[in-house]
PDB file of C-alpha atoms in Angstrom:
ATOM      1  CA  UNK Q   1      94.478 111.572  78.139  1.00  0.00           C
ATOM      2  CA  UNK Q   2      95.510 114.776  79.876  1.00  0.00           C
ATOM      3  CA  UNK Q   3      98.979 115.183  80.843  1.00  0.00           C
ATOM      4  CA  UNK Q   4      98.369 115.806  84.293  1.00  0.00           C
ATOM      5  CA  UNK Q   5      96.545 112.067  84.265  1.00  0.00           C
ATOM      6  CA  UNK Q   6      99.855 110.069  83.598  1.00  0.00           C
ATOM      7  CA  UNK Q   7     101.934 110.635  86.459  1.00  0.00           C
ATOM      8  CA  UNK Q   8      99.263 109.816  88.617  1.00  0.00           C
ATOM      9  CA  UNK Q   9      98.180 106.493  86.393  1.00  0.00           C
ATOM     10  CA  UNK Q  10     102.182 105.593  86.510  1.00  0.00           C
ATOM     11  CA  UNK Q  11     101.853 106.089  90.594  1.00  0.00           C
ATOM     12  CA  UNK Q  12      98.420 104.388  90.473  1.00  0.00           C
ATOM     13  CA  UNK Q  13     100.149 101.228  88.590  1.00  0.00           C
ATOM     14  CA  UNK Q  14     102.867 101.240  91.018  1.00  0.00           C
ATOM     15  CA  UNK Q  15     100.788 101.130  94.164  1.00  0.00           C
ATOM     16  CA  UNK Q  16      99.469  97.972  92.770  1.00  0.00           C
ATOM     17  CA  UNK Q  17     102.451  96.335  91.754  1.00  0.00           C
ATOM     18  CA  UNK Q  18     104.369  97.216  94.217  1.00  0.00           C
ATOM     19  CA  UNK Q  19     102.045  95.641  96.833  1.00  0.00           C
ATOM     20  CA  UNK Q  20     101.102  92.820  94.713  1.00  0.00           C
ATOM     21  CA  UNK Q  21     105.052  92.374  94.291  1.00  0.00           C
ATOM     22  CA  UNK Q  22     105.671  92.292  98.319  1.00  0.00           C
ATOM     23  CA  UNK Q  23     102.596  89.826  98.821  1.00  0.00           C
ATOM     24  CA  UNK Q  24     103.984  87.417  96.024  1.00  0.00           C
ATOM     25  CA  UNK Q  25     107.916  88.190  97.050  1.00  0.00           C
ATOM     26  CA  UNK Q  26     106.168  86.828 100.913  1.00  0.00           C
ATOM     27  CA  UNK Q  27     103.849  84.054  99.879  1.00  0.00           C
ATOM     28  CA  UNK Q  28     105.809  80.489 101.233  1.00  0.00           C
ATOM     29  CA  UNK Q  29     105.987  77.638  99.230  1.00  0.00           C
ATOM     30  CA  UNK Q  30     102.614  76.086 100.155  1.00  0.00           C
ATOM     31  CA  UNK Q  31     100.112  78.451 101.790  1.00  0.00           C
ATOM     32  CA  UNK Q  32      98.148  78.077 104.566  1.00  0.00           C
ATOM     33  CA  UNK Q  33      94.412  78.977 104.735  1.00  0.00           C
ATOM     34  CA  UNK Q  34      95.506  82.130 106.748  1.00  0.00           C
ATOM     35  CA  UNK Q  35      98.197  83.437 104.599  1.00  0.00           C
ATOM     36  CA  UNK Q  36      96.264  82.919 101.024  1.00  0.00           C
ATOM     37  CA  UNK Q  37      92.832  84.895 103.123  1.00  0.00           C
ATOM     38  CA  UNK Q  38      95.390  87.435 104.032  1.00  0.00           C
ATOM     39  CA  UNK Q  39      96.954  87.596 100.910  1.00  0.00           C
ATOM     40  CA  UNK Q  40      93.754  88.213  98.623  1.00  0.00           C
ATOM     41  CA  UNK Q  41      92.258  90.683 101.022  1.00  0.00           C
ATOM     42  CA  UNK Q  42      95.577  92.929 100.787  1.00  0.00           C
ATOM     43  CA  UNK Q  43      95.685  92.581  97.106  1.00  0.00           C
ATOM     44  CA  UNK Q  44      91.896  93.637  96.628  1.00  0.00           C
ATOM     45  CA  UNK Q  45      92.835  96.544  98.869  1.00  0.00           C
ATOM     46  CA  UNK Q  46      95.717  97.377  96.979  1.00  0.00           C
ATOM     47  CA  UNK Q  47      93.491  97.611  93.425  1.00  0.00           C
ATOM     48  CA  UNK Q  48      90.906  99.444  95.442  1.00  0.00           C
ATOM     49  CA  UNK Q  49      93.095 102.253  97.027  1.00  0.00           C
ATOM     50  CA  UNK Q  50      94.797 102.876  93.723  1.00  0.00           C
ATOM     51  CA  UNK Q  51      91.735 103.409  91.437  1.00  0.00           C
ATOM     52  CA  UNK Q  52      89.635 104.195  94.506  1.00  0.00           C
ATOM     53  CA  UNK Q  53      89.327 108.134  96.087  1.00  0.00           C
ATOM     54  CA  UNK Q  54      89.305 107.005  99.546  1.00  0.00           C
ATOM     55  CA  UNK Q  55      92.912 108.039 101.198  1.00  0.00           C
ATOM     56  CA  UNK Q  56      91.423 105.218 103.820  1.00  0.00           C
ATOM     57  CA  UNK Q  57      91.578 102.330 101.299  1.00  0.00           C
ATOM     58  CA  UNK Q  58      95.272 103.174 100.425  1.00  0.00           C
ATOM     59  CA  UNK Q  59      96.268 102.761 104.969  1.00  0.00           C
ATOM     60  CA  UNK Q  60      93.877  99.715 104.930  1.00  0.00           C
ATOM     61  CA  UNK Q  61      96.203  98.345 101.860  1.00  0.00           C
ATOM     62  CA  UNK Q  62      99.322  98.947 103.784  1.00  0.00           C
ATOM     63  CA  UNK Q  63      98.085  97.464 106.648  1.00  0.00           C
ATOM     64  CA  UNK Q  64      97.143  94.294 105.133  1.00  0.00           C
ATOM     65  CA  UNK Q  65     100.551  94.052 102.780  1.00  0.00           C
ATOM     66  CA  UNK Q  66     102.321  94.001 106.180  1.00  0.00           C
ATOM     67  CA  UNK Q  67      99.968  91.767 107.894  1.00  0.00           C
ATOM     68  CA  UNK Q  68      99.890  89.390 105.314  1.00  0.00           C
ATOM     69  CA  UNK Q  69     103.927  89.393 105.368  1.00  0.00           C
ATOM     70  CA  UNK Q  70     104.621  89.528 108.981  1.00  0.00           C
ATOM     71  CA  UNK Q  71     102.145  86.516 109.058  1.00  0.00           C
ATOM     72  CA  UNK Q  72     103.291  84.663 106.056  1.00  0.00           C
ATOM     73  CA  UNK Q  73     107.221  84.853 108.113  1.00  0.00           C
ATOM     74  CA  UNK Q  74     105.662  83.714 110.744  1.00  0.00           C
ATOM     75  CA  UNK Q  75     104.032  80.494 109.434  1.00  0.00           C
ATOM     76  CA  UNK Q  76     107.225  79.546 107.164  1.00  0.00           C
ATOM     77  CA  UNK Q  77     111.016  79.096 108.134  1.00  0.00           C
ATOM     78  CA  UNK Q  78     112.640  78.669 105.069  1.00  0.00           C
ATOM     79  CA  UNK Q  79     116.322  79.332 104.590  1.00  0.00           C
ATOM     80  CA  UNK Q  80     115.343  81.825 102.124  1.00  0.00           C
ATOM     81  CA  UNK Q  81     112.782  83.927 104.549  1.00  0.00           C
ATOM     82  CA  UNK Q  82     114.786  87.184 106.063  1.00  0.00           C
ATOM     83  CA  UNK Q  83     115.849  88.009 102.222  1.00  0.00           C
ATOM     84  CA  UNK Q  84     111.947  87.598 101.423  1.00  0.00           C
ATOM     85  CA  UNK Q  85     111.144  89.756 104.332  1.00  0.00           C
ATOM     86  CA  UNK Q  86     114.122  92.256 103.126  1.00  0.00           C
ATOM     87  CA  UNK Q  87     112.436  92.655  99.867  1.00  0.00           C
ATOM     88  CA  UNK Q  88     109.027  92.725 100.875  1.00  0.00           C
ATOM     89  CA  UNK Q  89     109.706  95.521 102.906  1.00  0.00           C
ATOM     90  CA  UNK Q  90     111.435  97.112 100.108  1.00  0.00           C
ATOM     91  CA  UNK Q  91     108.157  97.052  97.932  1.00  0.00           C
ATOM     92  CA  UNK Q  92     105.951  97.791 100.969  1.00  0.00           C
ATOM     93  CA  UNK Q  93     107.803 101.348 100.767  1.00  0.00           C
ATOM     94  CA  UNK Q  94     107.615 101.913  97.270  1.00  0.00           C
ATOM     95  CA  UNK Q  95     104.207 101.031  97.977  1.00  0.00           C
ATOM     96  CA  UNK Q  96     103.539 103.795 100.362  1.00  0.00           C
ATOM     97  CA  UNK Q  97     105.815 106.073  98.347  1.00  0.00           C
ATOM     98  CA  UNK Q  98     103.501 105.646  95.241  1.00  0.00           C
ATOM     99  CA  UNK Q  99     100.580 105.850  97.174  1.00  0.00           C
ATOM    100  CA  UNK Q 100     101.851 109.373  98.332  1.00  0.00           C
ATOM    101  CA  UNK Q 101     101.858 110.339  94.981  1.00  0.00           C
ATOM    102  CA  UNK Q 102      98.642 108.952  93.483  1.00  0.00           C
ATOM    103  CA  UNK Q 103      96.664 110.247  96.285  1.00  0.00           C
ATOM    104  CA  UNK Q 104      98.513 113.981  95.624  1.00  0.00           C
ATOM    105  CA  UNK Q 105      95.235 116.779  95.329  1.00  0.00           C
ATOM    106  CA  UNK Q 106      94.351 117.250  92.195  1.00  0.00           C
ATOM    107  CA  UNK Q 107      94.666 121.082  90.716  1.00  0.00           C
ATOM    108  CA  UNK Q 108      97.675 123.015  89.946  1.00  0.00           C
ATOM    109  CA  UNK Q 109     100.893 121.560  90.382  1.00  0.00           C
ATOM    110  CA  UNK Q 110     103.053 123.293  93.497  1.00  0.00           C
ATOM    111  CA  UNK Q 111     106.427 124.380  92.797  1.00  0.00           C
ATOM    112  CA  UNK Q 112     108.773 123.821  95.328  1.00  0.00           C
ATOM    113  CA  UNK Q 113     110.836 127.052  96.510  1.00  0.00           C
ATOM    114  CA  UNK Q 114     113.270 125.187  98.818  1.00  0.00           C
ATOM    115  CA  UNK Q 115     114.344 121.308  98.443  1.00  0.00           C
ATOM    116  CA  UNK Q 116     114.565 119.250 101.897  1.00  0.00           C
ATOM    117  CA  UNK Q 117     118.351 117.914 101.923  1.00  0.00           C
ATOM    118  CA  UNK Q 118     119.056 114.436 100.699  1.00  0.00           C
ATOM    119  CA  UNK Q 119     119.248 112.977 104.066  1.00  0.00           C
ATOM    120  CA  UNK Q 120     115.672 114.083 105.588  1.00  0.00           C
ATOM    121  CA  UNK Q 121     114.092 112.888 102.383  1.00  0.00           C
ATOM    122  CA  UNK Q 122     115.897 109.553 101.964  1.00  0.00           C
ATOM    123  CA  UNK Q 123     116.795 108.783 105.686  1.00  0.00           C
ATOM    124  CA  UNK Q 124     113.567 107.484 106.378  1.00  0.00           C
ATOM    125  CA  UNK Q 125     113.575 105.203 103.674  1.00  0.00           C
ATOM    126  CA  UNK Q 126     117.107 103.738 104.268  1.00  0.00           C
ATOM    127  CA  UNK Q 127     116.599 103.348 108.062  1.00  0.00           C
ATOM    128  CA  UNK Q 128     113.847 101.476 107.447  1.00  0.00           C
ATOM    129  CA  UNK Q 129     115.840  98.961 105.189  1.00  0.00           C
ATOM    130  CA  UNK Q 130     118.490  99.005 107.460  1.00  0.00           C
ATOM    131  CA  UNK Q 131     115.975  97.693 110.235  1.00  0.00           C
ATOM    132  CA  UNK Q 132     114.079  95.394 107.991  1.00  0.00           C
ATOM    133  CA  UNK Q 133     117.664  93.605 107.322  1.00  0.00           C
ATOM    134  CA  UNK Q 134     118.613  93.557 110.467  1.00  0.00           C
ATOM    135  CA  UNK Q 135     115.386  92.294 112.128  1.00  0.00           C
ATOM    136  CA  UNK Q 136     115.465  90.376 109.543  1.00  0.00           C
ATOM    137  CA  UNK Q 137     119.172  88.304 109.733  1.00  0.00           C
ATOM    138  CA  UNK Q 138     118.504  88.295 113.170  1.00  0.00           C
ATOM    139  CA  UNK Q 139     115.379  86.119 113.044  1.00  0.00           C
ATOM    140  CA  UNK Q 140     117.333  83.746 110.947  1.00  0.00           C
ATOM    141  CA  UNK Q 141     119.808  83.333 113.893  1.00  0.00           C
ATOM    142  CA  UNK Q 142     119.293  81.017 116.552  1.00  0.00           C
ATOM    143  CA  UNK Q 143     118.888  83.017 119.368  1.00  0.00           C
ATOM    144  CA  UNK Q 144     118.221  82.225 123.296  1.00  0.00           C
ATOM    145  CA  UNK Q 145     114.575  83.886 123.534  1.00  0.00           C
ATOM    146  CA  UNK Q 146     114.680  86.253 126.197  1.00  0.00           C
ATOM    147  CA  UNK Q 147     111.692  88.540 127.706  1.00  0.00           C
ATOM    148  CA  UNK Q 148     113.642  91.738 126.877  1.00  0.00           C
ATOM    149  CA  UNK Q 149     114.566  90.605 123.256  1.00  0.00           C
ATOM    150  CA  UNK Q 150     110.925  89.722 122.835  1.00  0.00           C
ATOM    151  CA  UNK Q 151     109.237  93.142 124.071  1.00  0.00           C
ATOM    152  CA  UNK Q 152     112.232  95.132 122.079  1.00  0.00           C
ATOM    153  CA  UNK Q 153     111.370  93.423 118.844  1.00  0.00           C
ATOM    154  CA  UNK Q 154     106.970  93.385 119.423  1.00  0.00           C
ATOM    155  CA  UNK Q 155     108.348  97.482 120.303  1.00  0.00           C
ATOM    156  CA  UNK Q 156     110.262  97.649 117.057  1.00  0.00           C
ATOM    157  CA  UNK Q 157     107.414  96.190 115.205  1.00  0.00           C
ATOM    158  CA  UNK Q 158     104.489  98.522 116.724  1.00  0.00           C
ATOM    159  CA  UNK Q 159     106.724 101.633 116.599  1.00  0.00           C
ATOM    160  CA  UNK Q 160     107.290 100.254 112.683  1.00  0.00           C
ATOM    161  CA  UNK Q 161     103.490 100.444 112.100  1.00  0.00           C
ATOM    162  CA  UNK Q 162     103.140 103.675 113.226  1.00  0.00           C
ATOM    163  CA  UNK Q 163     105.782 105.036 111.628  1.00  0.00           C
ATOM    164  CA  UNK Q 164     104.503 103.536 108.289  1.00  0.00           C
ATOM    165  CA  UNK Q 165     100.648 104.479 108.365  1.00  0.00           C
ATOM    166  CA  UNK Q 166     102.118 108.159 109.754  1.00  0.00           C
ATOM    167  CA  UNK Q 167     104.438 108.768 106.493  1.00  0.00           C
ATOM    168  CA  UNK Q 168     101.223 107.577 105.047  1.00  0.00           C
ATOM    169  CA  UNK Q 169      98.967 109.893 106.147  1.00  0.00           C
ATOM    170  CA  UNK Q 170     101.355 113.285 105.413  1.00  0.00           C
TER     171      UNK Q 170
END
């Protein structure tokens, strides 16, 4: 084995833990029909856009992961649900992180002349933990359901897809 080929194995292993990790961390106690279809569709997605060459296969995992959690939240409401959301979302980003690097061009490796600061590379990241806590302890509140409160959070949520499957795609 080259050098070159165990980095990208490492980030290839990751990508498929990682998502395996946030569909298990999500499953609920006992499954519904929807949530196990889901479920085994994201993780075949997740083997297939690590070993795979499609950078397709690796968006079409992502999607799924978060589909599969989103729905599994929706059909349980354990007491323990917003920290399984918290840590789902956790490994969804690792996820995408290690799919950033496993799907890296092959060739010579580029040498960076000038670092991004700390905050543009890990801001991202953090605000997106930072919501997933927050939309998360709120859902575990009883709230009064209000129109506004419902479009901000379905906003939050599609702006949150796009956001993920654009990091992706860089």
């Amino acid at each position: 084995m080259r050098p070159r080929s165990v980095p990208r194995a490492l980030h290839q292993g990751v990508v498929v833990l990682a998502g395996w990790g946030a569909l298990l961390v999500s499953a609920p106690p006992d499954p519904g029909r929807p949530v196990l279809t889901a479920a085994g569709l994201a993780a075949a997605a997740c083997l297939l856009a690590a070993t795979g060459e499609w950078p397709v296969a690796g968006t079409v995992a992502v999607a799924l992961v978060t589909l599969t959690v989103l729905l599994a939240a929706v059909l349980d409401a354990s007491s323990w649900r917003p920290a399984q959301v918290l840590a789902a979302a956790v490994l969804l980003l690792a996820t995408v992180a290690a799919l950033d690097r496993a799907e890296a061009p092959r060739g010579p490796a580029a040498v960076p002349v000038l670092r991004a600061p700390v905050g543009s590379r890990w801001g991202p990241a953090a605000l997106a933990v930072g919501s997933a806590a927050l939309v998360s302890y709120t859902a575990a509140r009883s709230v009064v359901p209000s129109v506004g409160l419902v479009l901000v959070g379905l906003g939050a949520a599609v702006a949150a897809l796009v956001l993920a499957t654009g990091a992706h795609r860089r």
